[in-house]
Amino acid sequence: MSDDNDFNKLIASSLNMGRRTFLKSSAAGAAALTAGGGLLKTDKAEAQTYEPYPTDNQMETVVTSCAHNCGSRHMLVAHKKNDVIVRLSSDDGRYQRDGCYGKDTDEEPQLRACLRGRAYRERIYCPERLLYPMLRVGKRGEGKFKRVSWDEALDFVAKKLIDIKEKYGSQAILDQSYAGSSYGVLHKSDQIDGLQGRFLGMFACRTSSWSVPSYQATTTSSKWTFGTIEDGNEDDTFAHSKLMIMWGWNPAYTFHGGNTVYYMRKAKQNGCKFVVIDPLYTDTAATYDAWWIPIKPNTDAAMLAGMAHYIFDNNLQDQAFIDKFVQGMDAGTMPDWATDSPNGKENFKDYILGKNDGQPKTPEWAEKICGVKAADIKKLADMYATTKPAALKACWGPGRTDYGEQYNRMAAALQAMTGNIGMLGGSAEGVGKAWHAEGAAYPYDQYSNIWFSSIKSDRWAYIVNNYPNVAREEAGLWPRQDNLDGVVPNIRGIFWQGSNWLNQLTNINAEMDAIQKLDLVVCLDQTITTSGLFADVLLPICTHFERHDVALPWYKGHYYIHRPKVIEPLGESKTDFQVFTELAYRVGNMTGMGDKFGEVYNTKATRDYWNNPDPVDEDYLRTWWEDRVMQHQHVEMPWVEFKKHGVYKMKLDRPHVGFQDQIEKGIPFQTPSGKIEILCDELARISDWKKTKYGYHIPSIPKWIEPFESLNHPTKTKKHPYHLITPHPRHRTHSIFNNSAILRETYDQEITINTSDAKKLGITTGDKVEVWNDRGRLVVPAYVTQRCMPGVVSIPEGAWIDLDKNGIDRAGNPNMLTADTPSPAGSFAYNTILVNLRKTDLQHRAGWDETSVSRSHVFGRDI
Amino acid sequence: MKCRSALILCIYVALLLLSGNIVAGNTEDKTPDYLSARWNPLHFKPAIDYALDAQCLGCHQEVLQRKPLSQSPAGIKSSESLAWYQKDETYQGEQETFHRRHMVTSTAKRLMKFKCNTCHQGHDPKDEASGTTDTTQKDLVLRKAVNPDICLMCHGKFDYKVMAGLTGDWPEVADTFNGDCVTCHKEFRTKRHKLNFLNEQEIEKAGEKDSNTCYGCHGGRAWYAIAYPYVRRPWLKRMPGALPEWAKDRPTEYTKRFTK
Amino acid sequence: MSKEIDKAKIKAAVKRRKRETYKPVVPATQLGFIHHNVDCIGCRACEIACKDKNGLAPGPRFRRVSYIEGGVYPDVYAYKVNMSCNHCAQPACLPTCPTGAIFKRASDGIVDIDSTLCIGCRRCEAACPYGAPQFDPGDNLIKKCNMCVDEIDAGRKPYCVMACMMRVLDIGPIDEISDGSFQTTAIGPGDMPVKQVKNMADPELTKPSIRFIAHSKGGVQSKQ
């Protein structure tokens, strides 16, 4: 592209800014408004005091929780003095019903927060916090803003919205809200039941993003196979497993549930054997003394197929289970209609044994693809087929690949053929979502999640950059029953709420191209983010410490944690709900609807909600607790008592195991056939793929499909010989907390390289490494280790991009390199990337601030 | 301190915003590359063995420049708060940091000739532990930039139990020997202080002049509960009986790098 | 002649007064830490909880989880060693302190520091064999773990222990931890506490009040 250079210059001049430049540009606006005196409230904020040292007993104690998009949700206890949180502790057993200090039973374990939660004051009181509405004054992405009043900011947004909808129609605004920083039952950011989706949908101008970056592969797989994404066990069931196969699962980093890692320690003590299949010898593998099976990334389905072959070949499958509960596992379980279906003629066993394609999927065949010795594949298959109960936990990371859903489906096939589903100590995960928890306290009604177009989330930049020359299958459009079906949206504006998607979606260079083409970019967040730098309007949102809500784990764990307003909102920050409610009133009054829009959007509130949200929030939450939690979840504790305790831990009648009722009581699965569908009804009946949201052909049974990039690729590996995986870091929740220097002190943003590869490249630990492919470049320090499979390198996702003048990311965000070409079934291809690397002298900056170095710098320095 | 800026509270930031005293500027290219500096090969074997003090001090100059505070936050004046061992006549001058005490004070310069790598033998900046990465040296002591065995050579316990003729700690028995170490050490352990980080002759001179100098190190500043297992010399004929139990495992030579 | 002897005696007496030997406090009960090196996932929640409690900027870390790894691909191993201040029976830091800022509590043996009395001479930092005293370049003072004495005095356990998601870090009377009579989740069935792990400085130097459950590759033969 001829304008590449110009564009790079623009980016160079924008993202070069350190935090200081940003603050300076904020200062320019702030200076004009100092007379308002709105800042004076915070002058008690001596939260870093060492002396005098207030003890916990001298301070007020408020139970609340952390709030990130990590699958866990743990208790945080704020110790506050005046209106300042001085420190945070976590659950110590005191706060629950019948609690006492130190109470920590298997049934009601303490909900201890991880390092990210414990660092939350770093987010509340950080220099990156957004305290005032701001409007862009420089170029988009340059990071220059001026402080404006809420009036000015909201009117600007409202007018722009109306204008864009008038000109471009109901698909022109792209909703990119996500569960980043705004996760509670009331103040919620999400695609399906989020506050932003409700606002834009009611405004009748919304394109939604249907594929989930984290786990679309397993979501798709579980819906096809089991008819639901609630395929999971509660984490206490892991203590009952005799064999735990952790496929691409590293809960020592992700935490992934209230007490998952702790219950698995119990399993270990009970004699459970652990196996970890991962290109990295993770801390999870080390902790559980696991048999580590390193595997080439993006080849997991092949290894699982090899295991399936061994099991069929040795007749180790649980045939009774298959005959009773499974569709399409073998000839005997094929439905009658399948022979006449366009896409469903083959059964799984025939595929595995190579009946039709002449290629039996033997362990030896698999070894050539996945790099795991055939003998190990057989050994693991034998262990899994002969140990009961055995949990094969097919986690999400290996599914964040091209054709990632085939890995999850193949794992589901193994779970089904060994009969380890619906059994205590077994596993059908998968998604892993278990206890159903009453997740929405705000009005979730016919006005929620209205959309006029829905795209594969990682296709947005492609659509914008290539509009109108985009085919519906390229966009991954969700089918509709009206005249908008198949209409590729002309996206003219973007809304971020609790979302740093510019940083977190794939192929950032393409995204930065696309963002410049838009007419409106709005960002609601608690801190400035890399996305926020590209916004036209920054709307400051208060943290969950500054508003009233209730938290619950959305992944594993069965409890509710009350989140009172611990402190008053900092600066002029407001809640998302306040912002969208007020926007609804403004848009309504500008478009002749009057107050109607606002009143229907926030049914319990008047327009005074802007100034005084507390009684309304209390009303929503109390109603939710009394009508839903108490009614549906057999909770007897009254709202007032719950508020007093701060936490409610459920006692379940029996350990929650996914599909236990289906297996024990014969209740049909939620699939069309009522069975576990290894042959998927939906897929088998499809003949015109272009009209599906998938866009392209998908086999109706799990199959190994060669990915578009892998270490087995005959030509691509010549230019880019290393396979990069981009797992979750431990010290951030995706990109949240990258600005915390004390968290960056615990872990480096680095590239993990095997010793032999590093030796070839002349790289040692601490060297700076340039990593590149055709999509972008970045610089990170090296961590050279025997714990990584040769040929594979790993960089954790979530670093905040920080481009140098040549467009090279100094922060080391791997999404500079990832591809925006998803799997047909929607899974993001985060872990399907080939790269090359070399030692470099280019600069690396782990953070925007001057303490961007990690580790102890124990001698005084004036950097 | 600028280096604390990431933790400054929002109020502080707000105040900065108000006062407008944040300096404008593009920090790019001015930021020193700390990452490269801290992984400089000079920090590891083998380069560290050849590192010159000037090279180390190029970055770490503050260890010799920095002095203790003149008074503590609670108002204790440094000059008036001397430990007992600092009131000893072997201890001279004002309060100093331990680095200066070992390298640049007049006593240090007279009696010792420490170099940076006398003590510092490598240090893993990734985690301050040996074995965190594949390519760093394996012999580092967990959580220490210096192996405490080096400190122990001087700061070990005064082990009177292995010293023939002594019945108690030196302060208790010194009178018996007229307060004079050399009374006996004319005979025992006559090869002393022949190490490359000590000024042997100056130490011997100081000891002959005043035994307090000897005790100043050997017991007076005994931070540790055990004594250093000093190198065993060929046993004197006049000593009764066989080699005592405590001496059997002792080395017969000093570490080479201290004797070169 | 007799005059000379008298002189020498007086001189000796004067010197004797100056020469002192530090006698460590022997507490009623010595509290200490126990950490399971294998079952620790190394999440460093304890470190961050500690930093948050003590209001520490980047740099000083009272608690430090070390990551140890070894072996050759694919036969590798990894474990963690978690240390803060070991509240030694014979602390090396204490006698070095010129201002008396460091003291050992007679009730529970906690080695505490009053950093307001510190002048930042960093002697204690050098003397400690385990790297416990941490220099804070922000205010030129030494600070260190005091086992959260405020929490101990309130009848609770320190922040790091209460932060442990795996329940592998705990405190208790060190004698009881050693002989296995102390009930704690840090020690699993069949685990034997040891005084020293690989690469750790000799515990005989200061008799640290800490025990570990060592990794099979991380033990030390002679110092069980």
Short mmCIF file of N, CA and C in Angstrom, two decimals, chain A residues 326-398:
data_model
loop_
_atom_site.label_atom_id
_atom_site.label_comp_id
_atom_site.label_asym_id
_atom_site.label_seq_id
_atom_site.Cartn_x
_atom_site.Cartn_y
_atom_site.Cartn_z
N VAL A 326 -24.66 -41.58 22.67
CA VAL A 326 -23.89 -40.86 21.65
C VAL A 326 -24.46 -41.07 20.26
N GLN A 327 -24.41 -39.99 19.47
CA GLN A 327 -24.82 -40.08 18.06
C GLN A 327 -23.59 -39.95 17.17
N GLY A 328 -23.45 -40.91 16.25
CA GLY A 328 -22.44 -40.78 15.20
C GLY A 328 -21.05 -41.23 15.59
N MET A 329 -20.93 -41.91 16.76
CA MET A 329 -19.60 -42.39 17.14
C MET A 329 -19.15 -43.50 16.21
N ASP A 330 -20.10 -44.36 15.84
CA ASP A 330 -19.77 -45.48 14.96
C ASP A 330 -21.01 -45.82 14.12
N ALA A 331 -20.89 -46.82 13.31
CA ALA A 331 -21.98 -47.16 12.39
C ALA A 331 -23.28 -47.41 13.15
N GLY A 332 -23.17 -48.04 14.32
CA GLY A 332 -24.35 -48.39 15.09
C GLY A 332 -25.08 -47.19 15.70
N THR A 333 -24.40 -46.08 15.79
CA THR A 333 -25.03 -44.92 16.43
C THR A 333 -25.33 -43.81 15.42
N MET A 334 -25.28 -44.14 14.14
CA MET A 334 -25.63 -43.15 13.11
C MET A 334 -27.14 -43.06 12.96
N PRO A 335 -27.68 -41.83 12.87
CA PRO A 335 -29.13 -41.69 12.67
C PRO A 335 -29.50 -42.09 11.24
N ASP A 336 -30.75 -42.47 11.06
CA ASP A 336 -31.20 -42.95 9.76
C ASP A 336 -31.05 -41.90 8.66
N TRP A 337 -31.35 -40.66 9.05
CA TRP A 337 -31.38 -39.61 8.03
C TRP A 337 -29.99 -39.26 7.49
N ALA A 338 -28.96 -39.67 8.19
CA ALA A 338 -27.62 -39.18 7.86
C ALA A 338 -27.18 -39.57 6.46
N THR A 339 -27.55 -40.77 6.01
CA THR A 339 -27.08 -41.21 4.70
C THR A 339 -27.57 -40.31 3.57
N ASP A 340 -28.70 -39.65 3.82
CA ASP A 340 -29.23 -38.76 2.78
C ASP A 340 -28.85 -37.30 3.02
N SER A 341 -28.10 -37.04 4.07
CA SER A 341 -27.78 -35.63 4.40
C SER A 341 -26.65 -35.14 3.51
N PRO A 342 -26.61 -33.80 3.29
CA PRO A 342 -25.55 -33.28 2.42
C PRO A 342 -24.15 -33.41 3.03
N ASN A 343 -24.05 -33.44 4.33
CA ASN A 343 -22.71 -33.31 4.93
C ASN A 343 -22.50 -34.30 6.09
N GLY A 344 -23.36 -35.31 6.21
CA GLY A 344 -23.28 -36.13 7.43
C GLY A 344 -23.23 -37.62 7.21
N LYS A 345 -22.55 -38.04 6.15
CA LYS A 345 -22.61 -39.47 5.84
C LYS A 345 -21.61 -40.30 6.63
N GLU A 346 -20.55 -39.68 7.10
CA GLU A 346 -19.46 -40.47 7.70
C GLU A 346 -19.60 -40.53 9.22
N ASN A 347 -19.31 -41.68 9.81
CA ASN A 347 -19.28 -41.74 11.27
C ASN A 347 -17.83 -41.63 11.77
N PHE A 348 -17.71 -41.34 13.05
CA PHE A 348 -16.41 -40.99 13.62
C PHE A 348 -15.43 -42.17 13.59
N LYS A 349 -15.92 -43.34 13.90
CA LYS A 349 -15.03 -44.51 13.95
C LYS A 349 -14.47 -44.82 12.57
N ASP A 350 -15.32 -44.72 11.55
CA ASP A 350 -14.86 -44.96 10.19
C ASP A 350 -13.76 -43.97 9.81
N TYR A 351 -13.97 -42.71 10.24
CA TYR A 351 -12.96 -41.69 9.94
C TYR A 351 -11.64 -42.03 10.62
N ILE A 352 -11.75 -42.38 11.90
CA ILE A 352 -10.53 -42.67 12.66
C ILE A 352 -9.82 -43.89 12.08
N LEU A 353 -10.57 -44.89 11.70
CA LEU A 353 -9.95 -46.10 11.18
C LEU A 353 -9.57 -45.97 9.70
N GLY A 354 -9.95 -44.85 9.09
CA GLY A 354 -9.55 -44.58 7.70
C GLY A 354 -10.35 -45.35 6.68
N LYS A 355 -11.58 -45.72 7.00
CA LYS A 355 -12.41 -46.52 6.09
C LYS A 355 -12.64 -45.81 4.76
N ASN A 356 -12.84 -44.49 4.81
CA ASN A 356 -13.20 -43.78 3.59
C ASN A 356 -12.02 -43.11 2.90
N ASP A 357 -11.13 -42.55 3.69
CA ASP A 357 -10.01 -41.83 3.06
C ASP A 357 -8.74 -42.68 2.97
N GLY A 358 -8.83 -43.91 3.45
CA GLY A 358 -7.70 -44.82 3.33
C GLY A 358 -6.53 -44.48 4.26
N GLN A 359 -6.75 -43.53 5.18
CA GLN A 359 -5.68 -43.14 6.10
C GLN A 359 -6.12 -43.38 7.54
N PRO A 360 -5.77 -44.53 8.10
CA PRO A 360 -6.08 -44.73 9.52
C PRO A 360 -5.35 -43.68 10.35
N LYS A 361 -6.03 -43.11 11.36
CA LYS A 361 -5.43 -42.03 12.14
C LYS A 361 -4.67 -42.63 13.32
N THR A 362 -3.68 -43.45 12.97
CA THR A 362 -2.93 -44.20 13.97
C THR A 362 -2.04 -43.26 14.79
N PRO A 363 -1.60 -43.73 15.96
CA PRO A 363 -0.65 -42.93 16.73
C PRO A 363 0.60 -42.59 15.91
N GLU A 364 1.01 -43.49 15.04
CA GLU A 364 2.19 -43.23 14.21
C GLU A 364 1.89 -42.10 13.21
N TRP A 365 0.69 -42.11 12.66
CA TRP A 365 0.26 -41.02 11.78
C TRP A 365 0.27 -39.70 12.56
N ALA A 366 -0.26 -39.76 13.78
CA ALA A 366 -0.35 -38.55 14.60
C ALA A 366 1.03 -38.03 14.98
N GLU A 367 1.94 -38.94 15.26
CA GLU A 367 3.29 -38.53 15.68
C GLU A 367 3.93 -37.61 14.65
N LYS A 368 3.73 -37.95 13.37
CA LYS A 368 4.34 -37.14 12.30
C LYS A 368 3.77 -35.72 12.30
N ILE A 369 2.55 -35.57 12.75
CA ILE A 369 1.91 -34.25 12.74
C ILE A 369 2.20 -33.47 14.03
N CYS A 370 2.02 -34.15 15.16
CA CYS A 370 2.03 -33.40 16.43
C CYS A 370 3.37 -33.47 17.16
N GLY A 371 4.26 -34.34 16.71
CA GLY A 371 5.58 -34.40 17.33
C GLY A 371 5.63 -35.18 18.62
N VAL A 372 4.51 -35.77 19.02
CA VAL A 372 4.52 -36.61 20.23
C VAL A 372 4.75 -38.05 19.80
N LYS A 373 5.65 -38.72 20.47
CA LYS A 373 5.98 -40.10 20.13
C LYS A 373 4.73 -40.99 20.17
N ALA A 374 4.61 -41.86 19.15
CA ALA A 374 3.45 -42.74 19.09
C ALA A 374 3.30 -43.55 20.38
N ALA A 375 4.42 -43.95 20.94
CA ALA A 375 4.37 -44.75 22.17
C ALA A 375 3.72 -43.95 23.31
N ASP A 376 4.01 -42.65 23.36
CA ASP A 376 3.41 -41.81 24.40
C ASP A 376 1.91 -41.61 24.14
N ILE A 377 1.55 -41.49 22.89
CA ILE A 377 0.13 -41.33 22.55
C ILE A 377 -0.63 -42.58 23.00
N LYS A 378 -0.03 -43.73 22.73
CA LYS A 378 -0.68 -44.99 23.13
C LYS A 378 -0.77 -45.11 24.64
N LYS A 379 0.32 -44.75 25.29
CA LYS A 379 0.34 -44.86 26.76
C LYS A 379 -0.73 -43.98 27.38
N LEU A 380 -0.83 -42.73 26.88
CA LEU A 380 -1.82 -41.82 27.44
C LEU A 380 -3.24 -42.32 27.13
N ALA A 381 -3.45 -42.80 25.89
CA ALA A 381 -4.77 -43.31 25.52
C ALA A 381 -5.14 -44.48 26.43
N ASP A 382 -4.19 -45.32 26.69
CA ASP A 382 -4.44 -46.48 27.55
C ASP A 382 -4.78 -46.04 28.97
N MET A 383 -4.01 -45.09 29.48
CA MET A 383 -4.29 -44.57 30.83
C MET A 383 -5.70 -44.01 30.90
N TYR A 384 -6.04 -43.22 29.89
CA TYR A 384 -7.33 -42.54 29.92
C TYR A 384 -8.48 -43.53 29.79
N ALA A 385 -8.29 -44.53 28.93
CA ALA A 385 -9.39 -45.47 28.71
C ALA A 385 -9.56 -46.45 29.86
N THR A 386 -8.51 -46.65 30.63
CA THR A 386 -8.59 -47.69 31.67
C THR A 386 -8.66 -47.13 33.09
N THR A 387 -8.58 -45.80 33.24
CA THR A 387 -8.68 -45.21 34.59
C THR A 387 -10.06 -44.58 34.74
N LYS A 388 -10.74 -44.89 35.79
CA LYS A 388 -12.02 -44.22 36.06
C LYS A 388 -12.12 -43.84 37.51
N PRO A 389 -12.57 -42.65 37.85
CA PRO A 389 -12.92 -41.60 36.89
C PRO A 389 -11.68 -40.85 36.42
N ALA A 390 -11.70 -40.47 35.16
CA ALA A 390 -10.59 -39.71 34.59
C ALA A 390 -11.14 -38.44 33.95
N ALA A 391 -10.46 -37.35 34.23
CA ALA A 391 -10.91 -36.05 33.70
C ALA A 391 -9.98 -35.62 32.58
N LEU A 392 -10.53 -35.53 31.38
CA LEU A 392 -9.81 -34.89 30.29
C LEU A 392 -10.36 -33.48 30.18
N LYS A 393 -9.54 -32.53 30.59
CA LYS A 393 -9.96 -31.13 30.55
C LYS A 393 -9.34 -30.50 29.32
N ALA A 394 -10.17 -30.32 28.29
CA ALA A 394 -9.68 -29.73 27.04
C ALA A 394 -9.86 -28.23 27.14
N CYS A 395 -8.80 -27.55 27.52
CA CYS A 395 -8.93 -26.13 27.82
C CYS A 395 -8.90 -25.28 26.55
N TRP A 396 -8.98 -23.97 26.75
CA TRP A 396 -9.31 -23.08 25.65
C TRP A 396 -8.14 -22.74 24.74
N GLY A 397 -6.93 -22.67 25.31
CA GLY A 397 -5.79 -22.17 24.55
C GLY A 397 -5.57 -22.90 23.23
N PRO A 398 -5.52 -24.26 23.25
CA PRO A 398 -5.31 -24.98 21.99
C PRO A 398 -6.44 -24.73 21.00
#
